[in-house]
Coordinates of C-alpha atoms (C1' of nucleotides) in Angstrom, one line a residue:
Chain A
X1 CA 0.0 0.0 0.0
X2 CA 2.7 2.4 1.0
X3 CA 4.8 1.2 -1.9
X4 CA 2.1 2.3 -4.3
X5 CA 1.5 5.6 -2.8
X6 CA 5.2 6.2 -2.6
X7 CA 5.7 5.4 -6.2
X8 CA 2.8 7.6 -7.2
X9 CA 4.3 10.5 -5.4
X10 CA 7.7 10.0 -6.8
X11 CA 6.3 10.1 -10.3
X12 CA 4.3 13.1 -9.5
X13 CA 6.9 15.2 -7.9
X14 CA 9.8 13.8 -9.7
X15 CA 12.0 13.1 -6.7
X16 CA 12.7 10.8 -3.7
X17 CA 10.7 11.6 -0.7
X18 CA 10.2 10.4 2.9
X19 CA 6.7 9.1 3.4
X20 CA 5.6 8.6 6.9
X21 CA 2.5 7.9 9.0
X22 CA 1.5 11.0 10.9
X23 CA 1.5 10.7 14.7
X24 CA -2.0 12.1 14.8
X25 CA -4.3 10.3 12.4
X26 CA -6.5 13.4 12.0
X27 CA -3.7 14.7 9.7
X28 CA -4.4 12.0 7.1
X29 CA -3.1 8.5 6.3
X30 CA 0.3 9.5 4.9
X31 CA 2.4 12.6 5.2
X32 CA 5.7 13.9 3.9
X33 CA 7.9 16.7 5.2
X34 CA 9.3 17.3 1.7
X35 CA 8.6 20.9 1.7
X36 CA 11.3 21.4 4.4
X37 CA 13.9 19.9 2.3
X38 CA 12.9 21.9 -0.7
X39 CA 12.8 25.1 1.2
X40 CA 16.5 25.7 0.8
X41 CA 16.9 25.1 -2.9
X42 CA 13.8 26.9 -3.9
X43 CA 14.4 29.7 -1.4
X44 CA 10.8 29.8 -0.3
X45 CA 9.1 29.1 2.9
X46 CA 8.2 25.5 3.5
X47 CA 4.5 26.6 4.2
X48 CA 4.3 28.2 0.8
X49 CA 5.8 25.2 -1.0
X50 CA 3.6 22.8 0.7
X51 CA 0.6 24.9 -0.2
X52 CA 1.6 25.0 -3.9
X53 CA 2.2 21.3 -3.9
X54 CA -1.1 20.5 -2.3
X55 CA -2.9 22.7 -4.8
X56 CA -1.1 20.9 -7.7
X57 CA -2.8 17.6 -6.9
X58 CA -6.3 18.4 -7.6
X59 CA -8.7 15.5 -8.1
X60 CA -7.2 12.0 -8.1
X61 CA -8.2 8.4 -8.0
X62 CA -6.1 7.5 -5.0
X63 CA -6.5 10.5 -2.7
X64 CA -9.5 11.9 -1.3
X65 CA -7.7 14.9 0.0
X66 CA -4.2 16.4 -0.1
X67 CA -3.5 19.2 2.4
X68 CA -0.7 21.4 3.5
X69 CA -0.4 21.8 7.2
X70 CA 2.5 23.8 8.8
X71 CA 4.8 22.7 6.0
X72 CA 3.8 19.1 6.0
X73 CA 2.0 17.6 3.1
X74 CA -0.8 15.3 4.3
X75 CA -2.6 12.7 2.2
X76 CA -5.8 11.0 2.8
X77 CA -6.5 7.9 0.7
X78 CA -9.8 7.5 -1.0
X79 CA -12.4 5.0 -0.1
X80 CA -12.0 3.4 -3.4
X81 CA -8.4 2.8 -3.0
X82 CA -8.8 1.3 0.5
X83 CA -11.7 -0.8 -0.4
X84 CA -10.2 -2.3 -3.4
X85 CA -7.0 -3.2 -1.5
X86 CA -9.0 -4.7 1.3
X87 CA -11.0 -6.9 -1.2
X88 CA -7.9 -8.1 -2.9
X89 CA -6.2 -9.1 0.4
X90 CA -9.3 -11.0 1.5
X91 CA -9.5 -12.8 -1.8
X92 CA -5.8 -13.6 -1.7
X93 CA -4.9 -14.2 1.9
X94 CA -1.9 -16.3 1.1
X95 CA -0.5 -13.5 -1.0
X96 CA -1.2 -10.9 1.5
X97 CA 2.0 -9.0 2.6
X98 CA 4.1 -11.0 0.3
X99 CA 6.6 -9.9 -2.2
X100 CA 9.2 -11.4 -4.6
X101 CA 12.6 -10.5 -3.4
X102 CA 14.6 -13.1 -5.2
X103 CA 17.7 -12.9 -3.2
X104 CA 19.4 -15.9 -1.8
X105 CA 20.3 -15.5 1.8
X106 CA 22.0 -18.0 4.2
X107 CA 21.0 -17.4 7.8
X108 CA 23.1 -19.1 10.4
X109 CA 22.0 -18.9 14.0
X110 CA 21.9 -20.7 17.4
X111 CA 24.8 -22.9 16.6
X112 CA 25.1 -23.8 20.3
X113 CA 27.7 -26.4 21.2
X114 CA 26.2 -29.9 21.3
X115 CA 27.2 -30.4 24.9
X116 CA 23.9 -29.9 26.6
X117 CA 20.4 -28.8 26.2
X118 CA 19.7 -25.2 25.1
X119 CA 19.7 -22.6 27.9
X120 CA 17.7 -19.3 27.9
X121 CA 20.5 -17.4 26.4
X122 CA 20.3 -19.6 23.2
X123 CA 16.6 -19.0 23.1
X124 CA 16.8 -15.3 22.3
X125 CA 19.0 -16.0 19.3
X126 CA 16.9 -18.9 18.2
X127 CA 13.7 -16.9 18.3
X128 CA 15.2 -13.8 16.8
X129 CA 16.8 -15.9 14.0
X130 CA 13.6 -17.9 13.3
X131 CA 11.4 -14.8 13.2
X132 CA 13.8 -13.1 10.7
X133 CA 13.6 -16.3 8.7
X134 CA 9.9 -16.3 8.6
X135 CA 9.7 -12.6 7.6
X136 CA 12.3 -13.2 4.9
X137 CA 10.5 -16.3 3.5
X138 CA 7.3 -14.3 3.5
X139 CA 8.9 -11.4 1.7
X140 CA 10.0 -13.9 -1.0
X141 CA 13.7 -14.3 -0.2
X142 CA 15.2 -17.6 -0.8
X143 CA 16.5 -18.1 2.7
X144 CA 18.0 -21.1 4.3
X145 CA 18.3 -21.5 8.0
X146 CA 21.6 -23.2 9.1
X147 CA 22.9 -24.6 12.3
X148 CA 26.7 -24.9 12.8
X149 CA 27.5 -27.7 15.1
X150 CA 30.8 -27.4 16.9
X151 CA 31.6 -31.0 17.3
X152 CA 35.3 -30.7 17.4
X153 CA 37.5 -29.3 20.0
X154 CA 38.0 -29.4 23.7
X155 CA 34.3 -29.1 24.6
X156 CA 33.6 -32.4 23.0
X157 CA 36.3 -34.2 25.0
X158 CA 34.9 -32.5 28.1
X159 CA 31.5 -33.9 27.3
X160 CA 32.9 -37.3 27.2
X161 CA 34.7 -36.9 30.5
X162 CA 31.6 -35.3 32.0
X163 CA 29.6 -38.3 31.2
X164 CA 32.1 -40.7 32.6
X165 CA 32.3 -38.9 35.9
X166 CA 28.5 -38.5 36.2
X167 CA 28.0 -42.2 35.6
X168 CA 30.5 -43.3 38.0
X169 CA 29.1 -41.1 40.6
X170 CA 25.4 -41.7 40.0
X171 CA 25.2 -45.2 38.5
X172 CA 28.2 -46.8 40.0
X173 CA 28.2 -45.0 43.4
X174 CA 31.8 -44.2 43.2
X175 CA 33.4 -41.1 44.7
X176 CA 34.8 -39.1 41.9
X177 CA 36.8 -35.9 41.7
X178 CA 35.5 -33.4 39.3
X179 CA 38.0 -31.1 37.4
X180 CA 37.7 -27.4 37.3
X181 CA 35.3 -27.3 34.4
X182 CA 32.9 -30.0 33.3
X183 CA 29.3 -30.2 32.2
X184 CA 26.6 -30.9 34.6
X185 CA 22.8 -31.3 34.6
X186 CA 20.0 -33.6 34.5
X187 CA 20.5 -34.6 30.9
X188 CA 23.5 -36.4 31.8
X189 CA 21.3 -39.0 33.7
X190 CA 19.8 -40.0 30.5
X191 CA 23.0 -40.0 28.6
X192 CA 24.8 -42.1 31.3
X193 CA 22.1 -44.7 31.3
X194 CA 21.9 -45.0 27.5
X195 CA 25.7 -45.1 27.3
X196 CA 25.7 -47.9 29.8
X197 CA 23.3 -49.9 27.8
X198 CA 25.1 -49.3 24.5
X199 CA 28.7 -49.6 25.5
X200 CA 28.7 -51.3 29.0
X201 CA 30.0 -50.0 32.2
X202 CA 33.7 -50.3 31.1
X203 CA 33.5 -47.3 29.0
X204 CA 33.2 -45.1 32.0
X205 CA 36.7 -46.1 33.3
X206 CA 38.5 -46.2 30.1
X207 CA 40.1 -42.8 29.4
X208 CA 41.0 -43.9 25.9
X209 CA 37.3 -44.4 25.0
X210 CA 36.4 -40.9 26.1
X211 CA 36.3 -39.6 22.5
X212 CA 34.2 -42.6 21.4
X213 CA 31.8 -41.9 24.2
X214 CA 31.7 -38.2 23.2
X215 CA 31.2 -38.7 19.6
X216 CA 28.1 -40.7 20.4
X217 CA 26.9 -38.3 23.0
X218 CA 27.0 -35.2 20.9
X219 CA 24.6 -36.7 18.4
X220 CA 22.4 -37.6 21.4
X221 CA 22.6 -34.0 22.6
X222 CA 21.8 -32.7 19.2
X223 CA 18.6 -34.7 19.3
X224 CA 17.7 -32.9 22.5
X225 CA 18.6 -29.5 21.0
X226 CA 16.5 -30.1 17.9
X227 CA 13.6 -31.1 20.1
X228 CA 14.0 -28.0 22.3
X229 CA 14.0 -26.0 19.0
X230 CA 11.0 -27.7 17.6
X231 CA 9.1 -27.3 20.8
X232 CA 9.6 -23.5 20.2
X233 CA 8.6 -23.7 16.5
X234 CA 12.1 -22.9 15.5
X235 CA 13.0 -24.5 12.2
X236 CA 16.4 -25.3 10.5
X237 CA 17.1 -26.4 6.9
X238 CA 20.6 -27.5 7.1
X239 CA 23.2 -28.7 9.7
X240 CA 26.9 -28.3 9.2
X241 CA 29.3 -30.3 11.3
X242 CA 32.5 -28.6 12.2
X243 CA 34.3 -32.0 12.4
X244 CA 33.7 -32.6 8.6
X245 CA 35.3 -29.5 7.6
X246 CA 38.9 -30.0 8.4
X247 CA 39.6 -32.3 5.4
X248 CA 39.3 -29.2 3.3
X249 CA 41.8 -27.2 5.3
X250 CA 44.8 -27.6 3.0
X251 CA 42.7 -26.5 0.0
X252 CA 41.4 -23.5 1.8
X253 CA 44.8 -22.5 2.9
X254 CA 46.0 -22.7 -0.7
X255 CA 43.1 -20.6 -1.8
X256 CA 44.0 -17.8 0.7
X257 CA 47.6 -17.9 -0.4
X258 CA 46.6 -17.5 -4.0
X259 CA 44.7 -14.4 -3.2
X260 CA 47.5 -13.0 -1.1
X261 CA 50.8 -14.7 -0.6
X262 CA 51.1 -13.2 2.9
X263 CA 47.7 -14.3 4.1
X264 CA 48.9 -17.3 5.9
X265 CA 52.4 -17.7 7.4
X266 CA 54.5 -19.8 9.7
X267 CA 56.0 -18.5 12.9
X268 CA 57.3 -20.1 16.1
X269 CA 56.0 -23.4 14.7
X270 CA 52.5 -22.2 14.4
X271 CA 50.4 -21.2 11.4
X272 CA 49.0 -17.7 11.5
X273 CA 46.6 -15.7 9.6
X274 CA 47.7 -12.1 8.8
X275 CA 44.3 -10.5 10.0
X276 CA 45.9 -7.4 11.3
X277 CA 46.4 -6.2 7.8
X278 CA 42.7 -6.5 7.4
X279 CA 41.6 -4.3 10.3
X280 CA 41.9 -6.9 13.1
X281 CA 43.7 -6.1 16.3
X282 CA 46.4 -8.7 15.6
X283 CA 47.3 -11.8 13.7
X284 CA 45.7 -15.0 14.9
X285 CA 46.9 -18.5 15.2
X286 CA 45.1 -21.0 13.1
X287 CA 47.2 -24.1 13.6
X288 CA 48.9 -24.7 16.9
X289 CA 52.4 -26.1 17.3
X290 CA 51.1 -29.6 17.8
X291 CA 49.2 -29.5 14.6
X292 CA 45.7 -29.1 16.1
X293 CA 43.7 -26.4 14.3
X294 CA 42.1 -23.7 16.4
X295 CA 38.5 -22.9 16.3
X296 CA 39.2 -20.1 13.9
X297 CA 40.5 -22.6 11.4
X298 CA 37.2 -24.3 11.4
X299 CA 35.3 -21.2 11.0
X300 CA 37.5 -20.2 8.0
X301 CA 36.8 -23.4 6.3
X302 CA 33.1 -23.1 7.2
X303 CA 32.8 -19.6 5.7
X304 CA 34.6 -20.6 2.6
X305 CA 32.1 -23.4 2.2
X306 CA 29.3 -21.0 2.7
X307 CA 30.6 -18.7 0.1
X308 CA 31.3 -21.4 -2.3
X309 CA 27.6 -22.5 -2.0
X310 CA 26.9 -19.1 -3.7
X311 CA 24.5 -17.1 -1.6
X312 CA 24.1 -13.5 -2.3
X313 CA 24.0 -12.5 1.3
X314 CA 24.9 -14.1 4.6
X315 CA 23.5 -13.4 8.0
X316 CA 25.1 -14.7 11.2
X317 CA 23.4 -14.3 14.6
X318 CA 26.0 -14.5 17.3
X319 CA 26.0 -13.9 21.1
X320 CA 27.3 -10.5 22.1
X321 CA 30.3 -12.0 23.6
X322 CA 31.6 -13.1 20.1
X323 CA 31.7 -9.5 19.1
X324 CA 35.5 -9.3 18.9
X325 CA 35.5 -12.3 16.7
X326 CA 34.0 -10.5 13.7
X327 CA 37.1 -8.7 12.3
X328 CA 39.1 -12.0 12.0
X329 CA 36.3 -13.8 10.2
X330 CA 35.9 -10.9 7.8
X331 CA 39.6 -10.8 7.3
X332 CA 39.6 -14.5 6.3
X333 CA 36.7 -13.9 3.9
X334 CA 38.7 -11.2 2.2
X335 CA 41.7 -13.4 1.9
X336 CA 39.6 -16.1 0.4
X337 CA 38.7 -13.6 -2.3
X338 CA 35.1 -12.8 -1.3
X339 CA 33.4 -9.6 -0.5
X340 CA 33.2 -9.5 3.3
X341 CA 30.4 -7.0 3.2
X342 CA 28.1 -9.8 2.2
X343 CA 28.5 -11.2 5.6
X344 CA 26.3 -9.5 8.1
X345 CA 26.7 -10.4 11.8
X346 CA 23.9 -9.6 14.1
X347 CA 24.6 -9.7 17.8
X348 CA 22.1 -10.8 20.2
X349 CA 22.6 -9.5 23.7
X350 CA 22.5 -11.3 27.1
X351 CA 19.3 -12.1 28.9
X352 CA 18.5 -12.0 32.6
X353 CA 15.3 -13.3 34.1
X354 CA 13.3 -12.1 37.0
X355 CA 10.4 -13.9 38.7
X356 CA 8.3 -11.9 40.9
X357 CA 10.7 -9.1 40.8
X358 CA 13.6 -11.3 42.0
X359 CA 16.3 -12.8 39.9
X360 CA 15.1 -16.2 38.7
X361 CA 16.7 -18.9 40.8
X362 CA 18.5 -21.4 38.7
X363 CA 17.9 -25.0 39.3
X364 CA 20.9 -26.7 40.9
X365 CA 20.1 -30.0 39.3
X366 CA 20.3 -28.4 35.9
X367 CA 23.7 -27.2 36.8
X368 CA 23.5 -23.6 37.2
X369 CA 21.7 -22.7 33.9
X370 CA 18.2 -22.0 33.1
X371 CA 17.0 -24.3 30.4
X372 CA 15.0 -23.2 27.5
X373 CA 12.8 -26.2 27.9
X374 CA 11.9 -25.2 31.5
X375 CA 10.8 -21.8 30.4
X376 CA 8.7 -23.2 27.7
X377 CA 7.1 -25.6 30.2
X378 CA 6.5 -22.7 32.5
X379 CA 5.1 -20.0 30.3
X380 CA 4.5 -21.8 27.0
X381 CA 6.3 -21.4 23.6
X382 CA 3.9 -18.6 22.4
X383 CA 4.7 -16.4 25.3
X384 CA 8.4 -17.1 25.1
X385 CA 8.5 -16.2 21.4
X386 CA 6.6 -13.1 21.9
X387 CA 8.8 -11.9 24.7
X388 CA 12.0 -12.4 22.8
X389 CA 10.7 -11.2 19.6
X390 CA 9.3 -8.0 21.1
X391 CA 12.6 -6.7 22.4
X392 CA 15.3 -5.0 20.3
X393 CA 17.9 -7.7 20.0
X394 CA 20.8 -5.3 20.6
X395 CA 19.9 -4.4 24.1
X396 CA 20.3 -6.5 27.2
X397 CA 17.1 -7.9 28.2
X398 CA 15.5 -8.4 31.5
X399 CA 12.1 -9.9 31.9
X400 CA 9.8 -11.2 34.6
X401 CA 8.4 -14.7 34.0
X402 CA 5.4 -14.2 36.3
X403 CA 4.1 -11.4 34.2
X404 CA 3.6 -13.6 31.3
X405 CA 1.7 -16.2 33.2
X406 CA -1.1 -13.7 34.0
X407 CA -4.1 -14.1 31.8
X408 CA -5.3 -10.5 31.4
X409 CA -4.4 -7.4 29.5
X410 CA -0.9 -7.3 31.0
X411 CA -0.1 -10.2 29.0
X412 CA 0.2 -9.0 25.4
X413 CA 0.1 -12.5 23.8
X414 CA -3.4 -13.1 25.3
X415 CA -4.4 -9.6 24.4
X416 CA -3.7 -10.2 20.7
X417 CA -5.2 -13.6 20.8
X418 CA -8.3 -12.3 22.4
X419 CA -8.7 -9.7 19.6
X420 CA -8.5 -12.4 17.0
X421 CA -11.0 -14.6 18.9
X422 CA -13.4 -11.8 19.4
X423 CA -13.6 -11.3 15.6
X424 CA -14.2 -15.1 15.1
X425 CA -17.0 -15.0 17.6
X426 CA -18.6 -12.1 15.8
X427 CA -18.5 -14.0 12.6
X428 CA -20.0 -17.1 14.1
X429 CA -22.9 -15.0 15.6
X430 CA -23.7 -13.2 12.4
X431 CA -26.4 -14.6 10.2
X432 CA -24.7 -13.3 7.1
X433 CA -22.9 -15.6 4.7
X434 CA -19.3 -15.1 3.9
X435 CA -20.3 -14.1 0.3
X436 CA -22.6 -11.4 1.6
X437 CA -19.8 -10.1 3.7
X438 CA -17.2 -10.2 0.9
X439 CA -19.5 -8.3 -1.4
X440 CA -19.9 -5.4 0.9
X441 CA -18.6 -2.2 -0.4
X442 CA -16.5 -0.4 2.1
X443 CA -17.9 3.0 1.8
X444 CA -19.0 5.5 4.3
X445 CA -17.5 3.5 7.1
X446 CA -17.2 6.4 9.4
X447 CA -14.0 7.6 10.9
X448 CA -13.4 4.8 13.4
X449 CA -13.9 2.0 11.0
X450 CA -11.9 3.7 8.4
X451 CA -9.0 4.2 10.7
X452 CA -9.2 0.5 11.8
X453 CA -9.2 -0.7 8.3
X454 CA -6.2 1.4 7.4
X455 CA -4.3 0.2 10.4
X456 CA -5.1 -3.3 9.6
X457 CA -3.7 -3.0 6.2
X458 CA -0.4 -1.6 7.2
X459 CA 0.9 -5.1 7.9
X460 CA 2.9 -5.5 4.7
X461 CA 4.8 -2.3 5.4
X462 CA 5.5 -3.5 8.9
X463 CA 6.7 -6.8 7.7
X464 CA 9.0 -5.3 5.2
X465 CA 10.3 -2.7 7.7
X466 CA 10.9 -5.3 10.4
X467 CA 13.0 -7.4 8.1
X468 CA 14.9 -4.7 6.4
X469 CA 15.9 -3.1 9.7
X470 CA 16.3 -6.5 11.2
X471 CA 14.2 -5.2 14.0
X472 CA 11.8 -8.0 14.6
X473 CA 10.1 -6.2 17.5
X474 CA 8.3 -3.9 15.1
X475 CA 5.9 -6.8 14.3
X476 CA 4.7 -7.6 17.8
X477 CA 4.5 -3.8 18.5
X478 CA 2.2 -3.4 15.6
X479 CA 0.1 -6.5 16.5
X480 CA -0.3 -5.2 19.9
X481 CA -1.4 -1.8 18.7
X482 CA -3.8 -3.3 16.2
X483 CA -5.4 -5.4 18.8
X484 CA -5.8 -2.3 21.0
X485 CA -7.6 -0.6 18.1
X486 CA -9.8 -3.6 17.7
X487 CA -10.8 -3.8 21.3
X488 CA -11.6 -0.3 21.4
X489 CA -13.7 -0.4 18.3
X490 CA -15.4 -3.5 19.5
X491 CA -16.4 -1.7 22.7
X492 CA -17.6 1.4 20.9
X493 CA -19.5 0.1 18.0
X494 CA -22.0 -2.6 17.9
X495 CA -22.0 -4.6 14.7
X496 CA -24.3 -7.5 14.7
X497 CA -27.8 -6.7 13.7
X498 CA -27.0 -3.2 12.4
X499 CA -27.6 -2.1 8.8
X500 CA -23.8 -1.8 8.5
X501 CA -23.2 -5.4 9.6
X502 CA -21.8 -6.6 6.3
X503 CA -19.2 -4.0 5.7
X504 CA -18.2 -3.8 9.4
X505 CA -17.6 -7.5 9.4
X506 CA -15.6 -7.2 6.3
X507 CA -13.3 -4.7 8.1
X508 CA -13.1 -7.3 11.0
X509 CA -12.0 -9.9 8.4
X510 CA -9.2 -7.7 7.3
X511 CA -8.2 -7.1 10.9
X512 CA -8.3 -10.8 11.6
X513 CA -6.3 -11.5 8.5
X514 CA -3.5 -9.2 9.6
X515 CA -3.5 -10.5 13.1
X516 CA -3.3 -14.1 12.0
X517 CA -0.6 -13.4 9.3
X518 CA 1.4 -11.4 11.9
X519 CA 1.1 -14.1 14.5
X520 CA 2.1 -16.8 12.1
X521 CA 5.2 -14.8 11.2
X522 CA 6.1 -14.9 14.9
X523 CA 5.6 -18.6 14.9
X524 CA 2.4 -18.4 16.8
X525 CA -0.9 -19.8 15.8
X526 CA -3.9 -17.5 16.1
X527 CA -6.7 -18.8 18.3
X528 CA -10.3 -18.8 17.2
X529 CA -11.6 -19.1 20.7
X530 CA -10.1 -18.1 24.1
X531 CA -10.5 -20.7 26.9
X532 CA -9.8 -19.3 30.2
X533 CA -7.8 -21.7 32.3
X534 CA -8.3 -21.7 36.1
X535 CA -5.1 -21.3 37.9
Chain B
rC1 C1' 44.4 0.6 30.4
rU2 C1' 42.3 -0.1 25.0
rC3 C1' 38.1 -1.2 21.9
rC4 C1' 32.8 -2.2 21.2
rU5 C1' 27.9 -1.6 23.0
rU6 C1' 24.0 0.7 25.8
rA7 C1' 21.4 4.8 28.6
rU8 C1' 13.8 7.2 27.4
rC9 C1' 8.1 8.0 33.1
rG10 C1' 8.9 4.0 39.5
rC11 C1' 9.7 -1.0 36.2
rU12 C1' 9.9 -3.4 31.1
rU13 C1' 10.0 -1.6 26.4
rA14 C1' 8.3 1.9 21.5
rA15 C1' 9.1 6.1 18.5
rC16 C1' 8.3 5.1 10.9
rU17 C1' 16.1 5.5 11.1
rG18 C1' 16.5 13.6 11.3
rG19 C1' 10.2 15.3 11.5
rA20 C1' 4.2 17.5 13.9
rU21 C1' 2.1 17.5 21.1
rA22 C1' 7.9 11.3 22.9
rA23 C1' 4.1 6.3 22.9
rA24 C1' 2.4 1.4 25.1
rG25 C1' 2.1 -2.3 29.1
rC26 C1' 2.9 -3.1 34.3
rA27 C1' 2.8 -0.8 39.1
rG28 C1' -0.4 3.9 41.4
rU29 C1' -5.2 6.7 41.9
rC30 C1' -10.3 6.8 40.1
rC31 C1' -14.6 5.2 36.8
rC32 C1' -17.5 1.5 33.5
rC33 C1' -20.5 -6.0 33.4
rU34 C1' -25.0 -1.1 28.1
rC35 C1' -26.5 -5.4 24.3
rC36 C1' -21.3 -9.4 20.1
rU37 C1' -16.5 -13.4 26.3
rA38 C1' -14.8 -7.4 31.7
rA39 C1' -9.0 -12.2 29.1
rG40 C1' -12.4 -5.8 27.8
rG41 C1' -13.0 0.0 27.7
rG42 C1' -12.0 4.8 29.7
rA43 C1' -10.0 8.9 33.1
rU44 C1' -5.5 10.7 35.9
rA45 C1' -0.2 11.5 37.1
rG46 C1' 4.7 10.8 35.4
rC47 C1' 10.3 10.3 31.0
rU48 C1' 14.7 11.5 26.6
rC49 C1' 21.9 10.4 31.9
rA50 C1' 25.1 15.6 31.9
rA51 C1' 27.4 19.5 29.2
rG52 C1' 28.4 21.4 24.5
rG53 C1' 27.9 21.3 18.9
rU54 C1' 25.6 20.3 13.8
rU55 C1' 20.3 22.8 11.5
rC56 C1' 14.4 25.0 9.6
rG57 C1' 14.0 20.7 13.2
rA58 C1' 17.7 16.2 17.6
rG59 C1' 15.5 10.8 22.0
rU60 C1' 17.8 9.9 17.0
rC61 C1' 23.9 12.6 14.2
rC62 C1' 29.2 14.6 16.2
rU63 C1' 32.5 15.7 20.8
rU64 C1' 33.5 15.1 26.0
rG65 C1' 32.1 13.2 30.6
rU66 C1' 29.3 9.6 33.8
rG67 C1' 26.7 4.9 34.9
rG68 C1' 25.5 -0.4 33.1
rG69 C1' 26.8 -4.8 29.8
rG70 C1' 30.6 -7.2 26.6
rA71 C1' 35.4 -8.1 24.4
rG72 C1' 40.7 -7.7 24.7
rA73 C1' 42.6 -16.6 24.4
rC74 C1' 46.9 -21.0 20.8
rC75 C1' 38.3 -21.6 24.8
rA76 C1' 34.5 -22.4 21.8

RNA sequence: CUCCUUAUCGCUUAACUGGAUAAAGCAGUCCCCUCCUAAGGGAUAGCUCAAGGUUCGAGUCCUUGUGGGGAGACCA
């Protein structure tokens, strides 16, 4: 909708312009401050320019009025325009708010180590990523969601050791001494028992079989992780295993050397990448003296592999603590001969939880972390998704669990669902057939219904804006505001049994469509009926 | 010490990326079961960390300072 108006005005005025929604709807549907920017070059007062521009519009199909107010140019869309758009959307619900972007994007997120279930910190990245994914898909991008599994390196050995120790203590009643760092948590119970069945107890005492145990366990842990994700409606298309990448190391090193002979060099018996020359703080080790590659080596091969797969754009969602890691990866990409600006790294900040205003107590049995599955159990996947999607991802987040358990207006997810359910109830109470409703002409709606209709049809802009700015929270914000408009309208205007029933219900259909589409983009299924649970 | 990031009502967050009177929810005070579910609707009070700068116009951009968070590994 905004697209069309914007294109129309560009044509009319012959220049780019900022089109915005006025804060106060009485000013019209859209507005532009263009007169201010023209003031300087035309050497005229903005007010006069705006007046002249407004006058130049005259009668038009799309606008019912064009007014100049204090230098702003305000547009009011015609009923025809709105009505046609609404009918189109209702007849093509699956096309609504869709576009054809035709860009291939690879989105990598979560990528948590396969050493334990996902905790609450991962949840934020997971939901942020999955929501971006849904938005992009809807906008027509060819986007793939990828999980990078770090199944090589020390943490995997540590997993093997942790299971051994856990099993010896809990299954075999031995007294064991734990090293400084090891994994703990309830999930080790299951893993220990399964391991005992599969390998026999000997494996818990045999240090040389630690690796064997770990390689089995990480796959088991991945099953837990995938289930955690599925329970939150988070979807992945592809999984890449770090352990499979190192075979390619020699070739990738060669590739970097071809681009720049100085990219990789040997010093002190180690192999280094000359990342300092590419804006990193210093050069980094990629292969240690004993020949073991560092984590960075794996990432270099991984990113080479990504770029060889030929996407046009790459998005990585990392935790904020990986911030300093960006320059060295970008340096490697440059040495590989690719454009590092194609890689976009989004950082998701830390999360801290409150419950009844107090910091949320972490379960001892879970080993000092808050599991994502615990939260899902506590407040439900919908609420969790809503919370994480509704905050800017680049600020540290603090939220109170108990607030999301309440079933009233303080809980935004219920508030939005209730709006959708109310509309469904109206439709079921109405004696009109859906054909009769669809045929209704949206004329003379009155200001309230007109405003509501317009608000409902803003979804496409919101979706595009949310994705382009990578600010997913714009969607829940919009849905909440739309739900509020609906509730107010519902309270003010009676619809069933009035002469305007058909056209008002048609407006309701548009609102419901936007709510449902918006919710589904957040991975939440719209409810047709609210059932109040007794607590 | 260096770099990055952040700062908005009492609390959690918005603000169309430089635009009109800074907006929601919670918490507070007060009202409304009138007919489509009160899981709702209203009323009221309250905010841009500090000091400069850029310009028609700044919460948004620049400088300095202050307070949070993060990074400164041959850990991942």
